[in-house]
Coordinates of C-alpha atoms and ligand atoms in Angstrom, one line a residue:
M1 CA -37.2 -32.9 3.8
I2 CA -40.2 -32.0 5.9
T3 CA -40.2 -28.6 7.7
L4 CA -42.7 -27.5 10.3
G5 CA -43.4 -23.7 10.4
I6 CA -44.9 -21.8 13.3
E7 CA -46.0 -18.2 13.1
T8 CA -47.4 -16.2 16.1
S9 CA -45.9 -12.7 15.7
C10 CA -49.2 -10.8 15.8
D11 CA -52.8 -11.8 15.7
E12 CA -52.7 -14.9 13.5
T13 CA -51.8 -18.3 14.9
A14 CA -50.4 -20.2 12.0
V15 CA -48.9 -23.6 11.4
A16 CA -47.7 -25.1 8.2
V17 CA -45.9 -28.2 6.9
I18 CA -43.8 -28.0 3.8
E19 CA -41.8 -30.5 1.9
D20 CA -38.5 -29.9 0.1
G21 CA -38.6 -26.2 0.8
F22 CA -41.4 -25.1 -1.4
T23 CA -44.3 -27.7 -1.5
V24 CA -47.1 -26.9 0.9
R25 CA -48.5 -30.0 2.6
S26 CA -50.6 -28.0 5.0
N27 CA -51.0 -24.4 5.8
L28 CA -53.5 -23.5 8.6
I29 CA -54.4 -20.1 10.1
A30 CA -56.5 -19.3 13.1
R31 CA -57.5 -15.7 13.1
Q32 CA -58.2 -13.6 16.2
E33 CA -59.7 -10.5 14.6
H34 CA -63.0 -11.0 16.4
L35 CA -61.1 -10.7 19.8
H36 CA -59.5 -7.4 18.9
E37 CA -62.2 -5.8 16.9
R38 CA -63.9 -4.0 19.8
F39 CA -60.6 -2.4 20.8
G40 CA -60.0 -1.1 17.3
G41 CA -56.5 -2.7 17.2
V42 CA -54.5 -5.7 18.3
V43 CA -54.2 -6.0 22.1
P44 CA -50.8 -7.7 22.8
E45 CA -51.9 -9.6 25.9
V46 CA -55.1 -10.8 24.3
A47 CA -53.1 -12.0 21.3
A48 CA -50.7 -14.0 23.4
R49 CA -53.4 -15.7 25.4
A50 CA -55.3 -16.6 22.2
H51 CA -52.1 -18.1 20.7
V52 CA -51.7 -20.2 23.9
E53 CA -55.2 -21.6 23.5
T54 CA -55.0 -22.2 19.8
L55 CA -51.5 -23.4 19.0
N56 CA -51.6 -27.0 20.2
P57 CA -54.9 -28.0 18.5
L58 CA -53.8 -26.2 15.4
L59 CA -50.4 -28.1 15.4
E60 CA -52.3 -31.4 15.6
R61 CA -54.6 -30.4 12.8
A62 CA -51.7 -29.2 10.6
L63 CA -49.8 -32.5 11.0
A64 CA -52.9 -34.6 10.5
H65 CA -53.8 -32.6 7.4
A66 CA -50.2 -33.2 6.0
G67 CA -50.6 -36.9 6.9
I68 CA -47.5 -37.0 9.2
G69 CA -46.5 -37.2 12.8
F70 CA -43.8 -35.4 14.8
D71 CA -41.4 -38.3 14.0
D72 CA -41.5 -37.4 10.3
L73 CA -40.2 -33.8 10.8
D74 CA -36.7 -32.9 9.7
G75 CA -36.7 -29.4 11.1
V76 CA -38.7 -26.7 12.9
A77 CA -38.9 -23.1 11.8
V78 CA -40.4 -20.4 13.9
T79 CA -40.9 -16.6 13.7
A80 CA -38.3 -15.1 16.0
G81 CA -39.3 -11.4 15.3
P82 CA -40.2 -8.7 14.6
G83 CA -43.6 -8.7 16.3
L84 CA -45.3 -8.6 19.7
V85 CA -42.9 -10.1 22.3
G86 CA -45.5 -12.1 24.2
A87 CA -47.1 -13.4 21.0
L88 CA -43.7 -14.4 19.6
L89 CA -42.8 -16.3 22.8
V90 CA -45.7 -18.6 22.5
G91 CA -44.6 -19.9 19.1
I92 CA -41.0 -20.0 20.1
A93 CA -41.6 -22.1 23.2
A94 CA -43.7 -24.6 21.2
A95 CA -41.0 -24.8 18.5
K96 CA -38.3 -25.4 21.0
A97 CA -40.2 -28.2 22.7
I98 CA -41.0 -29.9 19.4
A99 CA -37.4 -29.6 18.1
L100 CA -36.1 -31.0 21.4
A101 CA -38.6 -33.9 21.6
A102 CA -38.3 -34.8 17.9
R103 CA -34.5 -34.4 18.0
V104 CA -34.5 -32.1 14.9
P105 CA -32.9 -28.7 14.3
L106 CA -34.6 -25.5 15.2
I107 CA -34.3 -22.3 13.1
G108 CA -35.6 -18.8 14.1
V109 CA -36.9 -16.9 11.1
N110 CA -37.4 -13.2 10.4
H111 CA -41.1 -12.5 9.7
L112 CA -40.2 -10.0 7.0
E113 CA -38.0 -12.4 5.2
G114 CA -41.0 -14.8 5.3
H115 CA -43.1 -12.2 3.5
I116 CA -40.5 -12.0 0.8
W117 CA -40.2 -15.8 0.5
A118 CA -43.9 -16.3 0.2
N119 CA -43.2 -15.5 -3.5
F120 CA -40.9 -18.5 -4.0
I121 CA -43.5 -21.0 -2.8
E122 CA -45.5 -20.3 -5.9
H123 CA -43.0 -18.9 -8.4
G124 CA -40.0 -21.2 -7.8
P125 CA -36.7 -20.9 -5.9
P126 CA -35.1 -17.5 -5.6
R127 CA -33.0 -16.0 -8.5
P128 CA -31.6 -12.8 -7.1
P129 CA -31.0 -9.9 -7.4
Y130 CA -34.4 -8.5 -6.5
I131 CA -36.0 -5.3 -5.2
A132 CA -38.6 -6.2 -2.6
L133 CA -41.5 -4.0 -1.5
V134 CA -42.7 -5.2 1.9
V135 CA -45.9 -3.6 3.0
S136 CA -47.8 -5.0 6.1
G137 CA -49.6 -3.8 9.2
G138 CA -46.3 -3.1 10.9
H139 CA -43.8 -2.4 8.1
T140 CA -43.3 -0.5 4.9
M141 CA -39.9 -0.9 3.3
L142 CA -37.9 -1.3 0.1
V143 CA -35.2 -3.8 0.2
H144 CA -32.5 -4.8 -2.2
L145 CA -31.6 -8.5 -2.3
P146 CA -28.3 -8.9 -4.0
E147 CA -28.0 -12.5 -3.0
V148 CA -30.2 -15.1 -1.2
H149 CA -30.6 -14.2 2.5
R150 CA -28.8 -10.8 2.0
H151 CA -30.8 -7.6 2.5
E152 CA -29.9 -4.0 2.0
L153 CA -32.6 -1.6 3.4
L154 CA -33.2 1.1 0.8
G155 CA -36.0 3.0 2.5
Q156 CA -38.8 2.7 4.9
T157 CA -41.7 4.6 6.4
L158 CA -40.9 7.5 8.7
D159 CA -44.2 7.1 10.5
D160 CA -47.1 4.7 10.0
A161 CA -46.9 1.5 8.0
A162 CA -49.1 1.2 4.9
G163 CA -51.4 -1.4 6.5
E164 CA -51.7 0.8 9.6
A165 CA -52.8 3.8 7.3
F166 CA -55.3 1.6 5.6
D167 CA -56.7 0.4 8.9
K168 CA -56.9 3.9 10.4
V169 CA -58.6 5.5 7.4
A170 CA -61.0 2.5 7.3
R171 CA -61.9 3.1 10.9
L172 CA -62.5 6.8 10.2
L173 CA -64.9 5.7 7.4
G174 CA -66.6 3.3 9.8
L175 CA -65.4 0.1 8.1
G176 CA -64.3 -1.9 11.3
F177 CA -61.0 -3.6 12.0
P178 CA -58.8 -4.5 10.3
G179 CA -60.2 -2.3 7.6
G180 CA -57.7 -2.8 4.8
P181 CA -59.7 -5.5 3.0
A182 CA -63.0 -3.6 3.5
L183 CA -61.6 -0.3 2.2
N184 CA -60.2 -2.2 -0.8
A185 CA -63.7 -3.6 -1.5
L186 CA -65.4 -0.2 -1.1
A187 CA -62.8 1.5 -3.4
A188 CA -63.8 -0.9 -6.2
D189 CA -67.0 1.2 -6.7
G190 CA -65.3 4.6 -6.3
D191 CA -63.4 7.0 -8.6
P192 CA -59.7 7.2 -7.7
D193 CA -59.5 10.7 -9.2
A194 CA -62.5 12.1 -7.3
I195 CA -60.4 13.7 -4.5
R196 CA -56.8 14.6 -4.9
F197 CA -55.1 13.5 -1.7
P198 CA -51.3 14.3 -1.2
R199 CA -48.7 11.9 -2.5
A200 CA -46.2 12.3 0.4
M201 CA -42.6 12.1 -0.5
E202 CA -43.3 10.9 -4.0
D203 CA -40.6 13.2 -5.5
S204 CA -38.2 13.1 -2.6
D205 CA -34.6 12.0 -3.4
D206 CA -34.7 9.1 -0.9
L207 CA -36.7 5.9 -1.0
D208 CA -38.5 6.5 2.3
F209 CA -42.3 6.8 2.8
S210 CA -44.6 8.8 5.0
M211 CA -48.3 8.2 5.6
S212 CA -49.2 10.8 8.3
G213 CA -49.9 13.7 5.9
L214 CA -52.2 11.6 3.8
K215 CA -54.0 10.3 6.9
T216 CA -54.5 13.9 8.1
A217 CA -55.7 15.0 4.7
V218 CA -58.4 12.3 4.6
L219 CA -59.4 13.3 8.2
R220 CA -59.7 17.0 7.2
Y221 CA -61.7 16.2 4.1
V222 CA -64.1 14.0 6.1
R223 CA -64.6 16.7 8.8
A224 CA -65.1 19.5 6.2
E225 CA -67.7 17.4 4.4
Q226 CA -69.5 16.6 7.6
A227 CA -69.4 20.2 8.8
A228 CA -70.9 21.3 5.5
G229 CA -73.7 18.7 6.0
R230 CA -72.8 16.8 2.9
E231 CA -73.1 13.1 2.6
L232 CA -69.7 11.4 2.3
P233 CA -69.0 9.8 -1.0
L234 CA -67.5 6.8 0.8
P235 CA -66.4 4.7 -2.3
D236 CA -64.7 7.8 -3.8
V237 CA -62.9 8.6 -0.6
A238 CA -61.7 5.0 -0.3
A239 CA -60.6 4.9 -3.9
S240 CA -58.9 8.3 -3.8
F241 CA -57.0 7.4 -0.6
Q242 CA -56.0 4.0 -1.9
E243 CA -54.7 5.5 -5.2
A244 CA -52.6 8.0 -3.3
I245 CA -50.9 5.3 -1.3
V246 CA -50.5 3.0 -4.3
D247 CA -49.1 5.8 -6.5
V248 CA -46.2 6.4 -4.1
Q249 CA -45.4 2.8 -3.5
V250 CA -45.4 1.9 -7.2
S251 CA -43.3 4.9 -8.3
K252 CA -40.7 4.4 -5.5
T253 CA -40.4 0.6 -6.1
I254 CA -39.8 1.3 -9.8
R255 CA -37.3 4.0 -9.0
A256 CA -35.5 1.6 -6.6
A257 CA -35.2 -1.0 -9.3
K258 CA -33.8 1.5 -11.8
E259 CA -31.3 2.9 -9.3
R260 CA -30.0 -0.6 -8.6
S261 CA -30.3 -1.8 -12.2
V262 CA -32.4 -4.7 -11.0
D263 CA -35.2 -6.0 -13.2
S264 CA -37.1 -8.3 -10.9
V265 CA -39.4 -7.0 -8.2
L266 CA -41.0 -9.0 -5.3
L267 CA -44.0 -7.8 -3.4
G268 CA -44.7 -9.1 0.1
G269 CA -46.9 -8.5 3.2
G270 CA -50.6 -8.2 3.9
V271 CA -51.1 -5.0 1.9
V272 CA -50.1 -6.8 -1.3
A273 CA -53.5 -8.5 -1.0
N274 CA -54.7 -5.1 -2.2
T275 CA -56.1 -5.5 -5.7
R276 CA -55.3 -2.0 -6.8
L277 CA -51.6 -2.3 -5.7
R278 CA -51.3 -5.6 -7.5
E279 CA -52.9 -4.2 -10.7
R280 CA -50.9 -0.9 -10.8
M281 CA -47.6 -2.6 -9.9
A282 CA -48.1 -5.2 -12.7
E283 CA -49.1 -2.5 -15.3
D284 CA -46.5 0.1 -14.4
G285 CA -43.8 -2.5 -13.7
A286 CA -44.3 -4.1 -17.1
A287 CA -44.2 -0.7 -18.8
A288 CA -40.9 -0.1 -17.0
G289 CA -39.5 -3.4 -18.3
L290 CA -39.7 -5.1 -14.8
R291 CA -40.8 -8.6 -13.9
V292 CA -43.1 -8.2 -10.9
L293 CA -43.9 -11.2 -8.7
S294 CA -46.4 -11.3 -5.9
P295 CA -47.8 -14.2 -3.8
S296 CA -51.5 -15.1 -4.1
P297 CA -53.5 -13.1 -1.6
D298 CA -53.7 -16.0 1.0
L299 CA -49.9 -16.0 1.1
C300 CA -49.6 -12.2 1.3
T301 CA -51.2 -12.0 4.8
D302 CA -49.5 -13.7 7.8
N303 CA -49.0 -17.4 7.4
A304 CA -46.6 -20.1 8.5
A305 CA -45.8 -21.6 5.0
M306 CA -43.6 -18.6 4.3
I307 CA -41.8 -19.1 7.6
A308 CA -41.2 -22.8 6.9
A309 CA -39.9 -21.9 3.4
V310 CA -37.3 -19.5 4.8
G311 CA -36.5 -22.0 7.6
A312 CA -36.0 -24.9 5.2
A313 CA -33.6 -22.9 3.1
R314 CA -31.6 -21.8 6.1
L315 CA -31.5 -25.3 7.6
A316 CA -30.3 -26.6 4.2
R317 CA -27.4 -24.2 4.5
G318 CA -26.5 -25.7 7.8
E319 CA -27.8 -22.8 9.9
R320 CA -29.2 -23.7 13.3
S321 CA -30.8 -21.8 16.2
M322 CA -30.0 -22.8 19.7
L323 CA -32.5 -23.6 22.4
D324 CA -31.8 -20.3 24.1
T325 CA -33.1 -18.4 21.1
A326 CA -35.1 -15.4 22.2
A327 CA -38.0 -13.5 20.8
D328 CA -36.8 -10.2 19.3
P329 CA -39.6 -7.7 18.8
N330 CA -37.3 -5.4 16.7
L331 CA -35.5 -8.1 14.7
R332 CA -33.9 -6.6 11.6
L333 CA -33.4 -8.3 8.2
A334 CA -29.9 -9.8 8.0
P335 CA -27.6 -7.5 6.0
Ligands
KG4_401 O1 -48.7 -9.0 6.8 P1 -49.9 -8.9 7.6 O2 -50.9 -10.0 7.5 O3 -49.6 -8.7 9.1 C1 -48.5 -8.0 9.5 O4 -47.3 -8.5 9.4 O5 -48.7 -6.8 9.9 O6 -50.6 -7.5 7.2 C2 -51.8 -7.0 7.7 C3 -52.2 -5.7 7.1 C4 -53.4 -5.1 7.8 O7 -53.1 -3.7 8.1 C5 -54.5 -5.2 6.8 O8 -55.5 -4.2 6.9 C6 -53.7 -5.1 5.5 O9 -52.5 -5.8 5.8 N1 -54.4 -5.6 4.4 C7 -54.9 -4.9 3.3 C8 -55.6 -5.7 2.5 N2 -55.6 -7.0 3.0 C9 -54.8 -6.9 4.2 N3 -54.7 -3.6 3.0 C10 -55.2 -3.1 1.9 N4 -55.9 -3.9 1.0 C11 -56.1 -5.2 1.3 N5 -56.8 -5.9 0.4
ZN402 ZN1 -46.8 -10.0 8.4

């Protein structure tokens, strides 16, 4: 069974072809970072226009790379939300047209379920139950998966998403946009214990997160150092900030697994490309007796293979989306 996946929820245009649910035949991504960089963040209208220009040629390349034509498709999966509404609409319109013309079923996919399923592409089909930590530019959440396609939200950020915090602090340190990867690279040369930034809500009874206090603490530190005329120890600031975020994520994920008596943890979302988060989650998870799975970095950030994987599984269960399927910027994970 061949499934086409289309992802246009934010600033990456992505198309993938997968076979039998998990084998990637092609997985192409056109990034738009250069278009948004001067604005310091993703501009929705600019993103939507870029998707319009990029999607058709990318579709052709993805099919050619997989060595197939539209006639070989058995289904089309597309991100239906959450995301930027104008950006989502571009992918959804294309997916509907292809499904209609090729006479194959269409399935709308939740982007966050895609981030979770990126794990199964490399580690084999799901064997729930799992605790999933989803950390991206727009989301930070802990989810319990008692069964395939079932989600119980255990906690989430009360303010910024983890990726957003990385990007804002990176900007403060003059690292450009999106700054997460640059901050990660800079932190490799720094001392994570150099500056003790706050671990917001680490000991709270819930499984929620908050990033705003940490962000403010970094800002205050930077201003104070500048006012005192001292040169900023950039690698140390980056490493100490990163450690504060990672500490809370790792401890809350382990706590969630213990509370639910679940021994397998899945990591998903762009921030999982962070080397320190991967390292600490692997070490602390193993010490707590947990099996921790994460996708390789290329499948952590937005891609269409993960969307096709979810779509293939849902299509195989007989699920279908109708041609009036709408983009839902606030789409929630199915309970
Ligand atoms: O999942 P994703 O590609 O897009 C969304 O769905 O939001 O996540 C993008 C986010 C950005 O905020 C980016 O800075 C962050 O993931 N990110 C990282 C790293 N790589 C990407 N954050 C920290 N360390 C990284 N290595
Ligand atoms: Zn994402």
